[in-house]
Tab-separated table of C-alpha atoms in Angstrom:
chain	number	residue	atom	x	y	z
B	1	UNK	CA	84.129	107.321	101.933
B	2	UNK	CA	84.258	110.413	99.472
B	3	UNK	CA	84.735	109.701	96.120
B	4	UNK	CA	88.173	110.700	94.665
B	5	UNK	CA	88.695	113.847	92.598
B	6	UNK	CA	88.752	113.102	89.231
B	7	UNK	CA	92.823	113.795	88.498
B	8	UNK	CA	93.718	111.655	91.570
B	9	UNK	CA	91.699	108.223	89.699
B	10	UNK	CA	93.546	110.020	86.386
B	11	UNK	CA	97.098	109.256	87.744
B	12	UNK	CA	96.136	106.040	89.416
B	13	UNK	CA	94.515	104.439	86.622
B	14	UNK	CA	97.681	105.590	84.315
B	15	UNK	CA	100.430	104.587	87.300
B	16	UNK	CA	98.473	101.023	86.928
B	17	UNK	CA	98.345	100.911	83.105
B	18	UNK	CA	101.809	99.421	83.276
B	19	UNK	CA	103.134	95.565	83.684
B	20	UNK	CA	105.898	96.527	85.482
B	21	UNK	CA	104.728	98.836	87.260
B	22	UNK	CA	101.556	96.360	88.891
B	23	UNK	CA	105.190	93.652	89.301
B	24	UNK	CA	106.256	96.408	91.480
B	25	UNK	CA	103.118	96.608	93.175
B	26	UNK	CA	102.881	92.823	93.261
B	27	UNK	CA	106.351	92.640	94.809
B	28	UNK	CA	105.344	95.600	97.831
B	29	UNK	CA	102.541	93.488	98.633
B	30	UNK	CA	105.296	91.414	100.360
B	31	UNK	CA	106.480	93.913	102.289
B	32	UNK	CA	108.302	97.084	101.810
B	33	UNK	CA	111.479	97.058	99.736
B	34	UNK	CA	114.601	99.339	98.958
B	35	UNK	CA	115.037	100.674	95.215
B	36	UNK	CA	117.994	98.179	94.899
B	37	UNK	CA	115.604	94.879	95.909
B	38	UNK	CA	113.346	95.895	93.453
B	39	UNK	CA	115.822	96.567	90.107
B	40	UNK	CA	117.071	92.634	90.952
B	41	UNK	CA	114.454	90.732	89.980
B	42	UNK	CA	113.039	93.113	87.284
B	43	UNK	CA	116.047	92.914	85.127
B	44	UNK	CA	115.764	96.904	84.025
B	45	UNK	CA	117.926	99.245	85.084
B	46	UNK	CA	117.727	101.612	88.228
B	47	UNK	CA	116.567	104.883	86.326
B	48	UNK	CA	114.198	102.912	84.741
B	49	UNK	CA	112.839	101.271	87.791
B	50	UNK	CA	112.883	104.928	89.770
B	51	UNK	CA	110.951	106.161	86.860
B	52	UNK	CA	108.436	104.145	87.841
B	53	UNK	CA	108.305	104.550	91.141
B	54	UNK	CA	108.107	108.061	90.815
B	55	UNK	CA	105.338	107.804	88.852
B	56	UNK	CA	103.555	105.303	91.646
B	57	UNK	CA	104.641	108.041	94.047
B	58	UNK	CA	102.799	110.532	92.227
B	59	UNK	CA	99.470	108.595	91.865
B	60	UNK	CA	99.727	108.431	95.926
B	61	UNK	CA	99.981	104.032	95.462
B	62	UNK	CA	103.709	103.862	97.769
B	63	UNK	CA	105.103	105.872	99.577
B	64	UNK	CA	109.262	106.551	100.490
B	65	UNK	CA	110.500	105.875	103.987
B	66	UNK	CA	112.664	108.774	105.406
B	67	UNK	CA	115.672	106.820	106.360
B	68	UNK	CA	118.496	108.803	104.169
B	69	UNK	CA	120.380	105.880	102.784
B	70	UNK	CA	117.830	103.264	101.650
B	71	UNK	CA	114.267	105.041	102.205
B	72	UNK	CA	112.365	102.267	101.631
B	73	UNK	CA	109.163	101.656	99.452
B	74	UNK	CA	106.237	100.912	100.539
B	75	UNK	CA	102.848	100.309	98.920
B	76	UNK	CA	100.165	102.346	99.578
B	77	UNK	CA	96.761	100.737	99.227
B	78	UNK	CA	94.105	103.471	99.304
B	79	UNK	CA	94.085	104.827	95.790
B	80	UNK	CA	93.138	101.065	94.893
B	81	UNK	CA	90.065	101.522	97.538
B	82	UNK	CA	89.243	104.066	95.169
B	83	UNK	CA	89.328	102.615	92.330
B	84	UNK	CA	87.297	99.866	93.880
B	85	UNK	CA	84.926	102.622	94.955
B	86	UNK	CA	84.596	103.694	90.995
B	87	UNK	CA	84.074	100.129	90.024
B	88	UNK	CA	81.352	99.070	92.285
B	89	UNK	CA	79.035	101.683	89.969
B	90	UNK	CA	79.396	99.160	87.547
B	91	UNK	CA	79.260	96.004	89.501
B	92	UNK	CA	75.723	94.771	88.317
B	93	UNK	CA	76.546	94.737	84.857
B	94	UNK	CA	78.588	92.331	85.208
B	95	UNK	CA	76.557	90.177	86.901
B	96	UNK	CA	74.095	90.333	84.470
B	97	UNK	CA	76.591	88.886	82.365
B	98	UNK	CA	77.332	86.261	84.127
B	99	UNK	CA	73.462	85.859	84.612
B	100	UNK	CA	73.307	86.088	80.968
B	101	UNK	CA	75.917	83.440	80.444
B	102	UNK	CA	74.593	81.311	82.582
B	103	UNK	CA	70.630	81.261	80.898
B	104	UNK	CA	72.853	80.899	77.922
B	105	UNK	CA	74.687	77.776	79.565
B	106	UNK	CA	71.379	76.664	80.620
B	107	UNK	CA	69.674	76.873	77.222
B	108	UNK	CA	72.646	74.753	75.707
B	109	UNK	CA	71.976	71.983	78.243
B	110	UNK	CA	68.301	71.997	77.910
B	111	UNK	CA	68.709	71.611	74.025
B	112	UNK	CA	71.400	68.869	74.817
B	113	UNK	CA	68.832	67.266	76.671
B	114	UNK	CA	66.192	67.440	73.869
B	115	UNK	CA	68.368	65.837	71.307
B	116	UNK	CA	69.675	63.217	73.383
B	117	UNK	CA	65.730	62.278	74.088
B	118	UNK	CA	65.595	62.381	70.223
B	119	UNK	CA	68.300	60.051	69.674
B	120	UNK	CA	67.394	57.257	71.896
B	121	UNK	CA	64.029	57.606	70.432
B	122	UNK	CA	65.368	56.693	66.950
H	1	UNK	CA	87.889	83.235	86.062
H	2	UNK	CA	90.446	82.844	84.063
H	3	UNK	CA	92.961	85.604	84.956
H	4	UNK	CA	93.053	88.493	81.568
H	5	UNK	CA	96.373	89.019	79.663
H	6	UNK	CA	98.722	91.539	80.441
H	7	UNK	CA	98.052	93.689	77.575
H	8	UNK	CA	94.247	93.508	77.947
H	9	UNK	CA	94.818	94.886	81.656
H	10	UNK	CA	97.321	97.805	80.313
H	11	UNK	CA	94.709	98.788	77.658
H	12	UNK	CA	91.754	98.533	80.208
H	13	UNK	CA	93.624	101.130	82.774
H	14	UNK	CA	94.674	103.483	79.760
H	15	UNK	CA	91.086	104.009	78.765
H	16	UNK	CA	89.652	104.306	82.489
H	17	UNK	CA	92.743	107.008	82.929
H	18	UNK	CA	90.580	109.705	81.140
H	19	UNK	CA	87.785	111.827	82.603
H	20	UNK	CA	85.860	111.877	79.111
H	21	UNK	CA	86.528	108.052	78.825
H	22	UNK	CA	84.959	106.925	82.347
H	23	UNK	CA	82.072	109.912	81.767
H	24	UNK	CA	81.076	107.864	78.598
H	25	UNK	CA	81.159	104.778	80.322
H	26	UNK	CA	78.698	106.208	83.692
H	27	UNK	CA	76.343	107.656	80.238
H	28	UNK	CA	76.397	103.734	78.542
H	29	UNK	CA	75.704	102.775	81.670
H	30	UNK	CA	72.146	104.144	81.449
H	31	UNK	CA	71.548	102.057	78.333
H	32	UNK	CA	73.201	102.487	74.725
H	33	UNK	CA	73.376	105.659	72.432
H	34	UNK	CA	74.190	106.531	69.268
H	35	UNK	CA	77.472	108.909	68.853
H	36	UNK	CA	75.068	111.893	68.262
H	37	UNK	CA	73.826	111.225	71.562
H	38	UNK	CA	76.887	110.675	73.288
H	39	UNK	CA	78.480	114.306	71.484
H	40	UNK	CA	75.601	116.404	72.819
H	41	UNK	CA	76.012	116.655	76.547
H	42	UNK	CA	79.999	116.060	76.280
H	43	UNK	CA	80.401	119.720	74.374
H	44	UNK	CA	83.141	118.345	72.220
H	45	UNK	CA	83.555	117.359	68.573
H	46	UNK	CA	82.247	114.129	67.200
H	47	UNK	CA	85.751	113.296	66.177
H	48	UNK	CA	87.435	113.572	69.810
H	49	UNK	CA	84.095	111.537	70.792
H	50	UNK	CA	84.718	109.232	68.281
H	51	UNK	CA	88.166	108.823	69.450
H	52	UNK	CA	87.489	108.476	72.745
H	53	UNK	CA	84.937	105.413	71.782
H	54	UNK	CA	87.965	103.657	69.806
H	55	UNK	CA	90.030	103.658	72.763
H	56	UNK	CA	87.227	101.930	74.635
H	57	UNK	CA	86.447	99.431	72.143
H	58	UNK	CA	89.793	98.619	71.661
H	59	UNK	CA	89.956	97.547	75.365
H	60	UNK	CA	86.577	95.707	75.140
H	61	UNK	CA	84.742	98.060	76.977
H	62	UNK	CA	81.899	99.128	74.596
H	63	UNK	CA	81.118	97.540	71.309
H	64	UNK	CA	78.665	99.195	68.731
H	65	UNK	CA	75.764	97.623	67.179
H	66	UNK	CA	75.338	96.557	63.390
H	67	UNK	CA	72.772	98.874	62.380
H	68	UNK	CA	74.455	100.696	59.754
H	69	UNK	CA	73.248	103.950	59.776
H	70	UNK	CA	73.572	104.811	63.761
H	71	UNK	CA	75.632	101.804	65.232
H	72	UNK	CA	74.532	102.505	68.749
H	73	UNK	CA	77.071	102.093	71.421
H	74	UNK	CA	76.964	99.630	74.307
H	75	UNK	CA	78.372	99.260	77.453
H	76	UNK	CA	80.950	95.907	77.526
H	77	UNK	CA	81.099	95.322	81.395
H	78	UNK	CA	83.593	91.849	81.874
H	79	UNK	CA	87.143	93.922	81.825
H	80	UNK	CA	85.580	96.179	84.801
H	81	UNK	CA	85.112	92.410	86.409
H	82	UNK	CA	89.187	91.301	85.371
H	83	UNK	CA	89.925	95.009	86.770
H	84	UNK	CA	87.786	94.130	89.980
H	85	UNK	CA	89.287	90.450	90.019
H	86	UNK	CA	93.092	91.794	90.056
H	87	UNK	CA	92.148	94.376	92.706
H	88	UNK	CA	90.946	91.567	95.067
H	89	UNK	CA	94.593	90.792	95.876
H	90	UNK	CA	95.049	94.144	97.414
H	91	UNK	CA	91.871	94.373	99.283
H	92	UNK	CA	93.382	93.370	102.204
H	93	UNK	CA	95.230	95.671	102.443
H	94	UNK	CA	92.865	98.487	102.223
H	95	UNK	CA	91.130	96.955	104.782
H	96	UNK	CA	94.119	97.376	107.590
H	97	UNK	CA	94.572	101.189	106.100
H	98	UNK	CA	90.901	101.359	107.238
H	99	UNK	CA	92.071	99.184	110.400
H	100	UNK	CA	95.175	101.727	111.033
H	101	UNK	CA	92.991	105.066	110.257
H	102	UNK	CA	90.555	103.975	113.096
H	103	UNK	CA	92.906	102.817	115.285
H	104	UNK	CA	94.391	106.821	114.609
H	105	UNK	CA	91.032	108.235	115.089
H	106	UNK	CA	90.578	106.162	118.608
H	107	UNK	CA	93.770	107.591	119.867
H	108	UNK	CA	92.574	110.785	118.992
H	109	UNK	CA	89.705	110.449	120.690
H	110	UNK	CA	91.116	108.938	123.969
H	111	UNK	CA	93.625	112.227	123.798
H	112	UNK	CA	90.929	114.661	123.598
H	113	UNK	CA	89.333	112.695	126.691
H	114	UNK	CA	92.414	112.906	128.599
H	115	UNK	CA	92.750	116.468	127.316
H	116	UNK	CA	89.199	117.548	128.730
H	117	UNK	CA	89.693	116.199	132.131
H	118	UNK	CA	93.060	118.343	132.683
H	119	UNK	CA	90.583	121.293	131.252
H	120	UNK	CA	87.933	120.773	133.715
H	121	UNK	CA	91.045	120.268	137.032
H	122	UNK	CA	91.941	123.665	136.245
C-alpha cells in the first residue's frame, strides 16, 4: 500500500478528533444511514450533524449515495487503513511498554515474594 | 485495556492532525532530544517548536525529562496503542475494501481476457 499524502492523514486525523463525529462513525459501522437516522439519536440539530458529515466527507471516511431524496451515508473505511498504516511505525514502542510494565510487574512480585519469605521467617 | 476517555482520544487526533506534530514524533522516535535538537532540522522558531511539543504533551505523547537545563524530550507511545485499540473495530472493514478492490481488479482482469480473445478472432 502507498503511504498517504500528508494533507489526506491531516483531514482524517482532524475529521476523527471529534466525539461526535467517531458516534457517527460508530453508528455507519451498522450499516449505511440517511442524514435524518443519524440527527435522532444524536440529539443535535440537522446543520449541525451535516456539518459534520461534510467534514467526514472531506477527509474521504463516508461517502453520499446518489439517490436524490435520501442519499444515504455510508462509511468509508480506507483512510482508517491509513492511519493504521502511520501507526504501525510506532507499534514497537509500545510493546516495549508493555514489556516494560510487565518486568516492572514482575519485579513487584519477586519482592512480594522476598518479604513474605521474611515474614514467616520471623 | 481499559478503553481511554473521550477527551484523551480528541486531544490525541488533534496533535497527530499536524505535519510538524507527527514529524516530531517519527524524530523522538529515534531516541530523545533536547528542543535545540528538535529546532535544527525543522527550520522553524524554537517558539512554534515549543508549541508544537505542548500540544503533544498535553495529549501524553512526549514528556520531557527533569534535567533542568535541557529537559530532553521523549517519545510517550501508549495513546498511539488507545488510537490503535479504537481502530481495531473498523479493521474489518478495511479488510472487505481490500476484499471488494480485488474482487474489482479480478473482473478487470477476466475483461481484458475476454477482450484479447475477440482481438486475436479478428
Amino acid at each position: 500500500m502507498a503511504s498517504a499524502p500528508t494533507e489526506q492523514l491531516d483531514r482524517v486525523f482532524a475529521a476523527l478528533a471529534d466525539p461526535t463525529r467517531r458516534a457517527i462513525l460508530a453508528r455507519l459501522s451498522d450499516g449505511e444511514a440517511t442524514v435524518n437516522e443519524l440527527v435522532a439519536p444524536f440529539g443535535l440539530s440537522q446543520p449541525t450533524i451535516s456539518k459534520h458529515l461534510k467534514v467526514l466527507e472531506h477527509a474521504g471516511l463516508v461517502s453520499r449515495g446518489r439517490e436524490a431524496q435520501f442519499r444515504p451515508v455510508r462509511l468509508n473505511a480506507a483512510p482508517l487503513a491509513e492511519v493504521a498504516q502511520w501507526l504501525g511505525d510506532y507499534r514497537r514502542f509500545w510493546a516495549e511498554s508493555l514489556d516494560r510494565l510487565d518486568d516492572y510487574v514482575q519485579e513487584l512480585k519477586r519482592k512480594e515474594t522476598r518479604h513474605a519469605r521474611k515474614r514467616k521467617r520471623r
